């Protein structure tokens, strides 16, 4: 009986000893991201484990609209399997899709050691922002406007122009304003171009519908142009955001035409270009302006003028209500011909005939349909850009509670705790069985020794 009890105690001791062995966990010591705007984002990680870390990869992305799961993955080139790691991975934005200032970047690391344990670091976020200028901020119902040169009146004028344009857009198309739009106003077109990747020298404004962001270069002395540019780019953002889907088929002439109509009357220069094309019978076909606009400046200007005219024709003849139905069908991925037929009762060729007659132009010739335009998009445009070299330390104000256009926030607010999550070590806690198991082991040893002493005495 005594031997059986001793055997049982030894078994319990062995089991508790095994359970008490520390877990071979992974501990994260440092997990940061450094932004060098607009070129790169460097993700850095330090970690150790009692067992060799055999696998590691980075998962990252932004807050932009995306089709399905928007997660990119990368494996650092300097990773070597070891119990301690200190590595980094650089996101080179020149070799990938660039992102605008104000975008939120998120990331996390996934690590696995040779014992099979896997951990995911907490998701962290940081604002991709240009802090090389002393930004000031004004907030209205639908807009967050950030500027650094010019008076408060200058900012107020642009903000009002933006809100007025959004109201005109809603009345014309019925498209709702789904979220606030960020406006970054640089002091000149040149400054904006210097502050962006891939910006052509003719660009003065850029729209990012997926990020609800607009960049424009406006000098305080160019307020009239600035108001038109704000209206134009906001229309791009709102329409692009509304029609975004994995199958969006919105043609260029709708997108650009709506943006130009929202500006107001057609610029005299564009009117002359359009009239010259009518007189010379050199109008581009509807099919042509439905493609990406030409890199040729003359053809590009004609494409803009015709886009304005096409949208103005549909609005004037058929009213505002059908436009929302048309945009809804494009959002669903319906082809241009089918969408036009369902809403207006004619396809592109039918629109061509009616529009030319409305414009006083000659009927389309067959040779006009066969032209091929070089692919590019002139100013203003939807092409992605970012800004100048900097380190992130500040963020635009995004909360407009109790803030009016008349209130100045001064320099842009520091990034909030919600926007940038502090990196915390992913430490595996010591199993609870450690302390309790140790006590039980000590008691078991005492009990065994006591039994041996009793046997010896007996």
CSV table of C-alpha atoms in Angstrom, one decimal:
chain,number,residue,atom,x,y,z
A,1,UNK,CA,0.0,0.0,0.0
A,2,UNK,CA,2.8,2.3,0.9
A,3,UNK,CA,4.7,1.5,-2.3
A,4,UNK,CA,1.5,2.2,-4.3
A,5,UNK,CA,1.1,5.6,-2.7
A,6,UNK,CA,4.7,6.4,-3.3
A,7,UNK,CA,4.4,5.4,-7.0
A,8,UNK,CA,1.3,7.6,-7.3
A,9,UNK,CA,3.1,10.5,-5.8
A,10,UNK,CA,6.0,10.1,-8.1
A,11,UNK,CA,3.7,10.0,-11.2
A,12,UNK,CA,2.0,13.2,-10.0
A,13,UNK,CA,5.4,14.8,-9.4
A,14,UNK,CA,6.5,13.9,-12.9
A,15,UNK,CA,3.4,15.2,-14.5
A,16,UNK,CA,3.6,18.5,-12.6
A,17,UNK,CA,7.3,18.9,-13.4
A,18,UNK,CA,6.5,18.6,-17.2
A,19,UNK,CA,3.6,21.0,-16.9
A,20,UNK,CA,5.9,23.5,-15.0
A,21,UNK,CA,8.5,23.7,-17.8
A,22,UNK,CA,8.3,27.3,-19.2
A,23,UNK,CA,6.6,27.7,-22.6
A,24,UNK,CA,8.9,28.5,-25.5
A,25,UNK,CA,7.2,31.8,-26.2
A,26,UNK,CA,7.9,34.6,-28.6
A,27,UNK,CA,8.5,38.1,-27.1
A,28,UNK,CA,8.4,41.2,-29.3
A,29,UNK,CA,10.7,43.9,-28.0
A,30,UNK,CA,10.3,46.6,-30.7
A,31,UNK,CA,7.7,47.1,-33.5
A,32,UNK,CA,7.7,50.5,-35.2
A,33,UNK,CA,7.1,52.2,-38.6
A,34,UNK,CA,9.1,55.2,-39.9
A,35,UNK,CA,7.7,57.2,-42.8
A,36,UNK,CA,9.9,59.1,-45.2
A,37,UNK,CA,7.3,60.9,-47.2
A,38,UNK,CA,6.6,60.3,-50.0
A,39,UNK,CA,9.2,57.7,-50.8
A,40,UNK,CA,9.2,54.9,-48.3
A,41,UNK,CA,7.7,53.4,-45.1
A,42,UNK,CA,10.2,51.3,-43.1
A,43,UNK,CA,8.8,48.7,-40.7
A,44,UNK,CA,11.2,47.5,-38.0
A,45,UNK,CA,10.9,44.5,-35.6
A,46,UNK,CA,13.0,43.1,-32.8
A,47,UNK,CA,11.9,39.8,-31.1
A,48,UNK,CA,13.3,36.8,-29.3
A,49,UNK,CA,12.1,33.3,-28.5
A,50,UNK,CA,13.4,30.3,-26.5
A,51,UNK,CA,12.9,28.3,-29.7
A,52,UNK,CA,14.3,29.4,-33.1
A,53,UNK,CA,12.0,31.7,-35.0
A,54,UNK,CA,11.6,29.9,-38.3
A,55,UNK,CA,9.1,32.1,-40.2
A,56,UNK,CA,8.1,35.7,-40.3
A,57,UNK,CA,6.1,37.9,-42.6
A,58,UNK,CA,4.6,41.4,-42.5
A,59,UNK,CA,0.9,42.2,-43.3
A,60,UNK,CA,0.1,45.8,-44.2
A,61,UNK,CA,-2.4,48.0,-46.0
A,62,UNK,CA,-4.3,51.4,-45.9
A,63,UNK,CA,-7.8,52.7,-45.2
A,64,UNK,CA,-8.5,53.1,-49.0
A,65,UNK,CA,-11.6,51.5,-50.5
A,66,UNK,CA,-10.7,48.1,-52.0
A,67,UNK,CA,-12.2,45.1,-53.6
A,68,UNK,CA,-12.5,42.3,-51.0
A,69,UNK,CA,-9.6,41.7,-48.6
A,70,UNK,CA,-7.0,44.4,-49.0
A,71,UNK,CA,-3.9,42.9,-47.3
A,72,UNK,CA,-0.4,43.0,-48.7
A,73,UNK,CA,2.3,40.6,-47.4
A,74,UNK,CA,6.1,40.9,-47.4
A,75,UNK,CA,9.0,38.8,-46.1
A,76,UNK,CA,12.1,40.8,-45.0
A,77,UNK,CA,15.1,39.9,-47.1
A,78,UNK,CA,17.4,40.1,-44.0
A,79,UNK,CA,15.5,37.4,-42.1
A,80,UNK,CA,17.6,34.5,-40.8
A,81,UNK,CA,16.1,31.8,-38.5
A,82,UNK,CA,17.4,32.4,-35.0
A,83,UNK,CA,16.2,32.8,-31.4
A,84,UNK,CA,16.8,36.6,-31.7
A,85,UNK,CA,15.9,38.7,-34.7
A,86,UNK,CA,16.4,42.4,-35.5
A,87,UNK,CA,15.1,43.2,-39.0
A,88,UNK,CA,13.3,45.7,-41.2
A,89,UNK,CA,11.3,45.8,-44.4
A,90,UNK,CA,11.0,48.9,-46.6
A,91,UNK,CA,7.8,49.7,-48.5
A,92,UNK,CA,9.0,51.5,-51.6
A,93,UNK,CA,6.1,53.6,-52.9
A,94,UNK,CA,7.9,54.4,-56.1
A,95,UNK,CA,7.6,50.8,-57.1
A,96,UNK,CA,4.0,50.3,-56.0
A,97,UNK,CA,0.7,52.2,-55.8
A,98,UNK,CA,1.4,55.5,-54.1
A,99,UNK,CA,-0.9,56.9,-51.4
A,100,UNK,CA,-2.0,60.4,-50.6
A,101,UNK,CA,-1.2,62.4,-47.4
A,102,UNK,CA,-3.8,61.8,-44.7
A,103,UNK,CA,-4.1,58.1,-45.5
A,104,UNK,CA,-4.0,55.7,-42.5
A,105,UNK,CA,-1.4,52.9,-42.9
A,106,UNK,CA,-1.8,49.8,-40.8
A,107,UNK,CA,0.5,46.8,-40.2
A,108,UNK,CA,1.2,43.7,-38.1
A,109,UNK,CA,3.8,40.9,-38.0
A,110,UNK,CA,3.2,37.2,-38.0
A,111,UNK,CA,5.9,35.0,-36.3
A,112,UNK,CA,6.3,31.3,-36.0
A,113,UNK,CA,9.0,29.4,-34.0
A,114,UNK,CA,10.3,25.8,-34.4
A,115,UNK,CA,8.0,24.6,-31.5
A,116,UNK,CA,5.0,25.5,-33.8
A,117,UNK,CA,3.9,28.5,-31.8
A,118,UNK,CA,2.5,31.4,-33.8
A,119,UNK,CA,1.8,35.0,-32.7
A,120,UNK,CA,0.4,38.0,-34.5
A,121,UNK,CA,1.4,41.4,-33.2
A,122,UNK,CA,-1.4,43.9,-32.5
A,123,UNK,CA,-2.5,45.9,-35.5
A,124,UNK,CA,-0.9,49.4,-35.4
A,125,UNK,CA,-1.8,52.5,-37.5
A,126,UNK,CA,0.0,55.7,-38.4
A,127,UNK,CA,-1.0,58.7,-40.5
A,128,UNK,CA,0.9,59.2,-43.8
A,129,UNK,CA,1.2,62.9,-43.7
A,130,UNK,CA,3.4,65.8,-44.9
A,131,UNK,CA,4.6,67.7,-41.9
A,132,UNK,CA,7.1,69.8,-43.8
A,133,UNK,CA,4.6,72.7,-43.8
A,134,UNK,CA,2.9,74.5,-40.9
A,135,UNK,CA,-0.5,73.3,-41.8
A,136,UNK,CA,-3.6,75.0,-40.4
A,137,UNK,CA,-7.1,73.4,-40.5
A,138,UNK,CA,-10.7,74.4,-41.0
A,139,UNK,CA,-13.6,71.9,-40.8
A,140,UNK,CA,-17.0,72.2,-42.3
A,141,UNK,CA,-19.9,69.7,-42.6
A,142,UNK,CA,-18.3,67.6,-45.3
A,143,UNK,CA,-14.7,68.9,-45.6
A,144,UNK,CA,-11.5,69.0,-43.7
A,145,UNK,CA,-9.4,71.7,-45.4
A,146,UNK,CA,-5.7,72.0,-44.6
A,147,UNK,CA,-3.6,74.9,-45.9
A,148,UNK,CA,-0.4,76.7,-44.9
A,149,UNK,CA,-0.2,79.9,-46.9
A,150,UNK,CA,-2.9,82.6,-47.1
A,151,UNK,CA,-5.3,84.2,-44.8
A,152,UNK,CA,-8.3,82.8,-43.0
A,153,UNK,CA,-10.5,84.4,-45.6
A,154,UNK,CA,-8.6,82.5,-48.3
A,155,UNK,CA,-9.3,79.2,-46.5
A,156,UNK,CA,-12.9,80.1,-45.9
A,157,UNK,CA,-13.5,81.0,-49.5
A,158,UNK,CA,-12.2,77.6,-50.7
A,159,UNK,CA,-14.2,75.8,-48.0
A,160,UNK,CA,-17.4,77.6,-49.0
A,161,UNK,CA,-16.7,76.9,-52.7
A,162,UNK,CA,-16.3,73.2,-51.8
A,163,UNK,CA,-19.5,73.0,-49.8
A,164,UNK,CA,-21.4,74.9,-52.6
A,165,UNK,CA,-20.0,72.5,-55.2
A,166,UNK,CA,-21.1,69.4,-53.2
A,167,UNK,CA,-24.6,70.9,-52.9
A,168,UNK,CA,-24.8,71.4,-56.7
A,169,UNK,CA,-23.5,67.9,-57.2
A,170,UNK,CA,-26.2,66.4,-55.0
A,171,UNK,CA,-28.9,68.4,-56.8
A,172,UNK,CA,-27.6,67.4,-60.2
A,173,UNK,CA,-26.9,63.7,-59.6
A,174,UNK,CA,-28.6,62.8,-56.3
A,175,UNK,CA,-25.3,61.2,-55.2
A,176,UNK,CA,-25.1,61.5,-51.3
A,177,UNK,CA,-22.0,62.7,-49.5
A,178,UNK,CA,-21.0,59.6,-47.7
A,179,UNK,CA,-18.1,60.8,-45.7
A,180,UNK,CA,-15.8,63.8,-45.1
A,181,UNK,CA,-13.3,64.7,-47.7
A,182,UNK,CA,-9.8,65.8,-46.9
A,183,UNK,CA,-8.5,68.8,-48.9
A,184,UNK,CA,-4.7,69.6,-48.9
A,185,UNK,CA,-4.1,73.0,-50.4
A,186,UNK,CA,-0.4,73.6,-51.4
A,187,UNK,CA,0.7,77.2,-52.1
A,188,UNK,CA,1.3,76.6,-55.9
A,189,UNK,CA,1.0,74.0,-58.6
A,190,UNK,CA,4.8,73.7,-58.5
A,191,UNK,CA,4.8,73.0,-54.8
A,192,UNK,CA,2.2,70.3,-55.2
A,193,UNK,CA,4.1,68.7,-58.0
A,194,UNK,CA,7.3,68.8,-55.9
A,195,UNK,CA,5.4,67.1,-53.1
A,196,UNK,CA,4.1,64.2,-55.2
A,197,UNK,CA,5.3,61.1,-56.9
A,198,UNK,CA,4.7,60.7,-60.7
A,199,UNK,CA,3.2,64.2,-61.0
A,200,UNK,CA,3.5,65.7,-64.6
A,201,UNK,CA,4.5,69.3,-64.9
A,202,UNK,CA,1.0,70.3,-66.1
A,203,UNK,CA,-0.8,69.0,-63.0
A,204,UNK,CA,-2.4,71.4,-60.6
A,205,UNK,CA,-4.8,69.1,-58.7
A,206,UNK,CA,-5.3,65.4,-57.9
A,207,UNK,CA,-8.3,63.5,-56.6
A,208,UNK,CA,-8.1,60.2,-54.7
A,209,UNK,CA,-11.7,58.8,-54.6
A,210,UNK,CA,-10.6,55.6,-52.7
A,211,UNK,CA,-9.1,57.7,-50.0
A,212,UNK,CA,-11.6,60.6,-50.1
A,213,UNK,CA,-8.7,63.0,-50.5
A,214,UNK,CA,-7.9,66.0,-52.8
A,215,UNK,CA,-4.6,67.7,-53.4
A,216,UNK,CA,-4.5,71.1,-55.1
A,217,UNK,CA,-1.9,73.8,-55.7
A,218,UNK,CA,-3.5,77.2,-55.2
A,219,UNK,CA,-1.7,80.5,-54.6
A,220,UNK,CA,-3.7,83.0,-52.5
A,221,UNK,CA,-3.7,85.3,-55.6
A,222,UNK,CA,-5.4,82.5,-57.7
A,223,UNK,CA,-8.5,82.1,-55.6
A,224,UNK,CA,-10.9,82.1,-58.6
A,225,UNK,CA,-9.0,79.2,-60.2
A,226,UNK,CA,-8.8,77.5,-56.8
A,227,UNK,CA,-12.6,77.6,-56.4
A,228,UNK,CA,-13.1,75.9,-59.7
A,229,UNK,CA,-10.4,73.3,-59.0
A,230,UNK,CA,-11.9,72.5,-55.6
A,231,UNK,CA,-15.3,71.9,-57.2
A,232,UNK,CA,-13.8,69.8,-60.0
A,233,UNK,CA,-11.8,67.5,-57.8
A,234,UNK,CA,-14.5,67.1,-55.2
A,235,UNK,CA,-16.8,65.9,-57.9
A,236,UNK,CA,-14.2,63.3,-58.8
A,237,UNK,CA,-14.0,62.1,-55.2
A,238,UNK,CA,-17.7,61.9,-54.5
A,239,UNK,CA,-18.6,60.3,-57.8
A,240,UNK,CA,-15.6,57.9,-57.7
A,241,UNK,CA,-16.4,56.9,-54.1
A,242,UNK,CA,-20.1,56.4,-54.9
A,243,UNK,CA,-19.5,54.3,-58.0
A,244,UNK,CA,-16.6,52.3,-56.6
A,245,UNK,CA,-16.9,48.6,-57.0
A,246,UNK,CA,-14.9,45.7,-58.3
A,247,UNK,CA,-16.8,46.0,-61.6
A,248,UNK,CA,-17.2,49.8,-62.0
A,249,UNK,CA,-17.6,50.7,-65.7
A,250,UNK,CA,-18.0,54.5,-65.5
A,251,UNK,CA,-16.7,56.0,-68.7
A,252,UNK,CA,-14.2,58.9,-68.6
A,253,UNK,CA,-16.6,61.4,-70.3
A,254,UNK,CA,-19.2,60.9,-67.4
A,255,UNK,CA,-16.6,61.3,-64.7
A,256,UNK,CA,-14.9,64.3,-66.2
A,257,UNK,CA,-18.1,65.8,-67.6
A,258,UNK,CA,-19.8,65.8,-64.3
A,259,UNK,CA,-16.7,67.4,-62.7
A,260,UNK,CA,-16.6,70.2,-65.2
A,261,UNK,CA,-20.4,70.9,-65.1
A,262,UNK,CA,-20.1,71.2,-61.3
A,263,UNK,CA,-17.5,74.0,-61.8
A,264,UNK,CA,-20.1,76.1,-63.6
A,265,UNK,CA,-20.2,77.5,-67.2
A,266,UNK,CA,-17.6,76.1,-69.6
A,267,UNK,CA,-14.4,78.1,-69.7
A,268,UNK,CA,-14.3,80.4,-72.8
A,269,UNK,CA,-11.1,78.6,-74.0
A,270,UNK,CA,-12.9,75.2,-74.0
A,271,UNK,CA,-15.9,76.8,-75.7
A,272,UNK,CA,-13.6,78.0,-78.5
A,273,UNK,CA,-12.0,74.5,-78.8
A,274,UNK,CA,-15.4,72.8,-79.0
A,275,UNK,CA,-16.8,75.3,-81.5
A,276,UNK,CA,-13.7,74.9,-83.7
A,277,UNK,CA,-14.1,71.2,-83.7
A,278,UNK,CA,-17.8,71.5,-84.7
A,279,UNK,CA,-16.9,73.9,-87.5
A,280,UNK,CA,-14.1,71.7,-88.8
A,281,UNK,CA,-16.0,68.5,-88.3
A,282,UNK,CA,-13.3,67.1,-86.1
A,283,UNK,CA,-15.2,66.1,-83.0
A,284,UNK,CA,-14.1,63.0,-81.2
A,285,UNK,CA,-16.7,60.3,-81.0
A,286,UNK,CA,-18.5,59.3,-77.8
A,287,UNK,CA,-16.7,56.0,-77.9
A,288,UNK,CA,-13.3,57.8,-78.1
A,289,UNK,CA,-13.9,60.2,-75.1
A,290,UNK,CA,-15.1,57.2,-73.1
A,291,UNK,CA,-11.5,55.9,-73.1
A,292,UNK,CA,-8.7,57.3,-71.0
A,293,UNK,CA,-7.9,60.8,-72.2
A,294,UNK,CA,-5.2,61.4,-74.7
A,295,UNK,CA,-1.6,62.5,-73.9
A,296,UNK,CA,-1.8,64.9,-76.8
A,297,UNK,CA,-2.7,68.3,-75.2
A,298,UNK,CA,-5.0,69.4,-78.1
A,299,UNK,CA,-7.0,66.1,-78.1
A,300,UNK,CA,-7.1,66.2,-74.3
A,301,UNK,CA,-8.5,69.7,-74.2
A,302,UNK,CA,-11.1,68.6,-76.8
A,303,UNK,CA,-12.0,65.6,-74.7
A,304,UNK,CA,-12.7,67.8,-71.7
A,305,UNK,CA,-14.8,70.2,-73.7
A,306,UNK,CA,-16.8,67.3,-75.2
A,307,UNK,CA,-17.2,65.6,-71.8
A,308,UNK,CA,-18.8,68.8,-70.5
A,309,UNK,CA,-21.0,69.1,-73.5
A,310,UNK,CA,-22.2,65.5,-73.3
A,311,UNK,CA,-23.2,65.7,-69.7
A,312,UNK,CA,-24.7,69.2,-70.1
A,313,UNK,CA,-26.8,67.7,-73.0
A,314,UNK,CA,-28.1,64.8,-70.9
A,315,UNK,CA,-29.0,67.2,-68.0
A,316,UNK,CA,-30.6,69.9,-70.1
A,317,UNK,CA,-32.7,67.5,-72.3
A,318,UNK,CA,-33.5,64.7,-69.8
A,319,UNK,CA,-33.2,66.3,-66.4
A,320,UNK,CA,-31.2,65.4,-63.3
A,321,UNK,CA,-33.0,62.3,-62.1
A,322,UNK,CA,-31.7,59.8,-64.8
A,323,UNK,CA,-28.1,60.7,-63.9
A,324,UNK,CA,-28.2,58.8,-60.6
A,325,UNK,CA,-29.8,55.8,-62.3
A,326,UNK,CA,-27.0,55.8,-64.8
A,327,UNK,CA,-24.3,56.0,-62.2
A,328,UNK,CA,-25.9,53.1,-60.3
A,329,UNK,CA,-25.8,50.9,-63.4
A,330,UNK,CA,-22.1,51.8,-63.9
A,331,UNK,CA,-21.4,50.9,-60.3
A,332,UNK,CA,-23.0,47.5,-61.0
A,333,UNK,CA,-20.5,47.0,-63.9
A,334,UNK,CA,-23.1,47.4,-66.7
A,335,UNK,CA,-21.6,48.3,-70.1
A,336,UNK,CA,-21.9,51.8,-71.4
A,337,UNK,CA,-24.3,50.9,-74.2
A,338,UNK,CA,-26.7,48.8,-72.0
A,339,UNK,CA,-26.7,51.4,-69.2
A,340,UNK,CA,-27.6,54.2,-71.6
A,341,UNK,CA,-30.3,52.1,-73.2
A,342,UNK,CA,-31.9,51.2,-69.9
A,343,UNK,CA,-31.9,54.8,-68.6
A,344,UNK,CA,-32.3,56.9,-71.8
A,345,UNK,CA,-33.5,54.5,-74.4
A,346,UNK,CA,-30.4,54.8,-76.7
A,347,UNK,CA,-26.8,53.5,-76.9
A,348,UNK,CA,-23.6,55.3,-77.6
A,349,UNK,CA,-24.3,55.7,-81.3
A,350,UNK,CA,-27.8,57.0,-80.5
A,351,UNK,CA,-26.3,59.5,-78.0
A,352,UNK,CA,-23.8,60.5,-80.6
A,353,UNK,CA,-26.5,61.3,-83.1
A,354,UNK,CA,-28.7,63.2,-80.7
A,355,UNK,CA,-25.8,65.1,-79.1
A,356,UNK,CA,-24.3,66.2,-82.4
A,357,UNK,CA,-27.8,67.4,-83.6
A,358,UNK,CA,-28.2,69.3,-80.2
A,359,UNK,CA,-24.7,70.8,-80.7
A,360,UNK,CA,-25.3,71.8,-84.3
A,361,UNK,CA,-22.5,69.5,-85.6
A,362,UNK,CA,-22.4,67.4,-88.7
A,363,UNK,CA,-23.2,63.6,-88.3
A,364,UNK,CA,-20.4,61.4,-87.3
A,365,UNK,CA,-18.2,60.0,-90.1
A,366,UNK,CA,-17.0,56.3,-90.0
A,367,UNK,CA,-13.3,57.3,-90.0
A,368,UNK,CA,-13.8,59.1,-86.7
A,369,UNK,CA,-14.6,55.9,-84.9
A,370,UNK,CA,-11.3,54.3,-86.0
A,371,UNK,CA,-8.9,56.7,-84.4
A,372,UNK,CA,-6.8,55.4,-81.5
A,373,UNK,CA,-5.8,57.8,-78.8
A,374,UNK,CA,-2.6,57.5,-76.8
A,375,UNK,CA,-3.3,56.7,-73.1
A,376,UNK,CA,-2.8,59.3,-70.5
A,377,UNK,CA,-4.9,61.8,-68.5
A,378,UNK,CA,-4.4,65.6,-68.4
A,379,UNK,CA,-5.0,68.1,-65.7
A,380,UNK,CA,-6.9,67.9,-63.4
A,381,UNK,CA,-6.7,64.1,-63.1
A,382,UNK,CA,-7.5,61.1,-60.9
A,383,UNK,CA,-3.9,59.7,-61.2
A,384,UNK,CA,-2.4,58.9,-57.7
A,385,UNK,CA,0.2,61.1,-56.2
A,386,UNK,CA,1.8,61.8,-52.8
A,387,UNK,CA,3.9,64.6,-51.4
A,388,UNK,CA,7.4,65.8,-50.2
A,389,UNK,CA,10.0,64.1,-48.0
A,390,UNK,CA,9.1,64.2,-44.3
A,391,UNK,CA,8.6,62.4,-41.0
A,392,UNK,CA,5.1,61.8,-39.7
A,393,UNK,CA,4.4,63.5,-36.3
A,394,UNK,CA,1.1,65.2,-36.9
A,395,UNK,CA,-2.4,64.5,-38.3
A,396,UNK,CA,-5.3,66.5,-39.7
A,397,UNK,CA,-8.2,67.2,-37.5
A,398,UNK,CA,-10.9,64.6,-38.4
A,399,UNK,CA,-13.5,65.3,-35.7
A,400,UNK,CA,-15.7,68.2,-36.6
A,401,UNK,CA,-17.8,68.2,-33.5
A,402,UNK,CA,-18.7,71.8,-32.5
A,403,UNK,CA,-16.2,73.2,-35.1
A,404,UNK,CA,-17.3,75.6,-37.8
A,405,UNK,CA,-15.5,77.0,-40.8
A,406,UNK,CA,-14.9,80.2,-38.8
A,407,UNK,CA,-12.8,78.4,-36.2
A,408,UNK,CA,-9.0,78.0,-36.7
A,409,UNK,CA,-7.3,75.0,-35.1
A,410,UNK,CA,-3.8,76.3,-35.7
A,411,UNK,CA,-1.2,73.7,-36.6
A,412,UNK,CA,-2.6,70.2,-37.3
A,413,UNK,CA,-3.4,68.2,-34.2
A,414,UNK,CA,-1.1,65.5,-33.0
A,415,UNK,CA,-2.0,62.0,-34.0
A,416,UNK,CA,-4.5,60.6,-31.6
A,417,UNK,CA,-4.1,57.4,-29.6
A,418,UNK,CA,-6.9,55.8,-31.8
A,419,UNK,CA,-4.9,56.6,-35.0
A,420,UNK,CA,-1.5,55.4,-33.8
A,421,UNK,CA,-1.6,52.4,-31.6
A,422,UNK,CA,1.4,52.1,-29.3
A,423,UNK,CA,3.5,49.0,-30.0
A,424,UNK,CA,3.3,46.6,-27.2
A,425,UNK,CA,5.5,43.5,-26.7
A,426,UNK,CA,3.8,40.3,-27.5
A,427,UNK,CA,4.9,38.5,-24.4
A,428,UNK,CA,3.6,35.0,-23.5
A,429,UNK,CA,2.6,35.0,-19.8
A,430,UNK,CA,4.1,32.4,-17.5
A,431,UNK,CA,1.6,29.5,-17.2
A,432,UNK,CA,-0.5,29.6,-14.0
A,433,UNK,CA,0.5,26.0,-13.4
A,434,UNK,CA,4.1,27.3,-12.7
A,435,UNK,CA,3.4,28.7,-9.2
A,436,UNK,CA,0.7,26.2,-8.2
A,437,UNK,CA,2.7,23.3,-9.6
A,438,UNK,CA,5.8,24.3,-7.7
A,439,UNK,CA,3.9,24.4,-4.4
A,440,UNK,CA,2.4,20.9,-5.1
A,441,UNK,CA,5.8,19.5,-6.0
A,442,UNK,CA,7.2,20.7,-2.7
A,443,UNK,CA,4.3,19.3,-0.8
A,444,UNK,CA,4.7,16.0,-2.7
A,445,UNK,CA,8.4,15.8,-1.9
A,446,UNK,CA,7.7,16.5,1.8
A,447,UNK,CA,5.0,13.8,1.8
A,448,UNK,CA,7.4,11.2,0.3
A,449,UNK,CA,10.2,12.0,2.7
A,450,UNK,CA,7.7,11.8,5.6
A,451,UNK,CA,6.5,8.4,4.4
A,452,UNK,CA,10.1,7.1,4.1
A,453,UNK,CA,10.8,8.3,7.6
A,454,UNK,CA,7.7,6.6,9.0
A,455,UNK,CA,8.8,3.3,7.2
A,456,UNK,CA,12.3,3.6,8.6
A,457,UNK,CA,11.0,4.2,12.1
A,458,UNK,CA,8.5,1.3,11.8
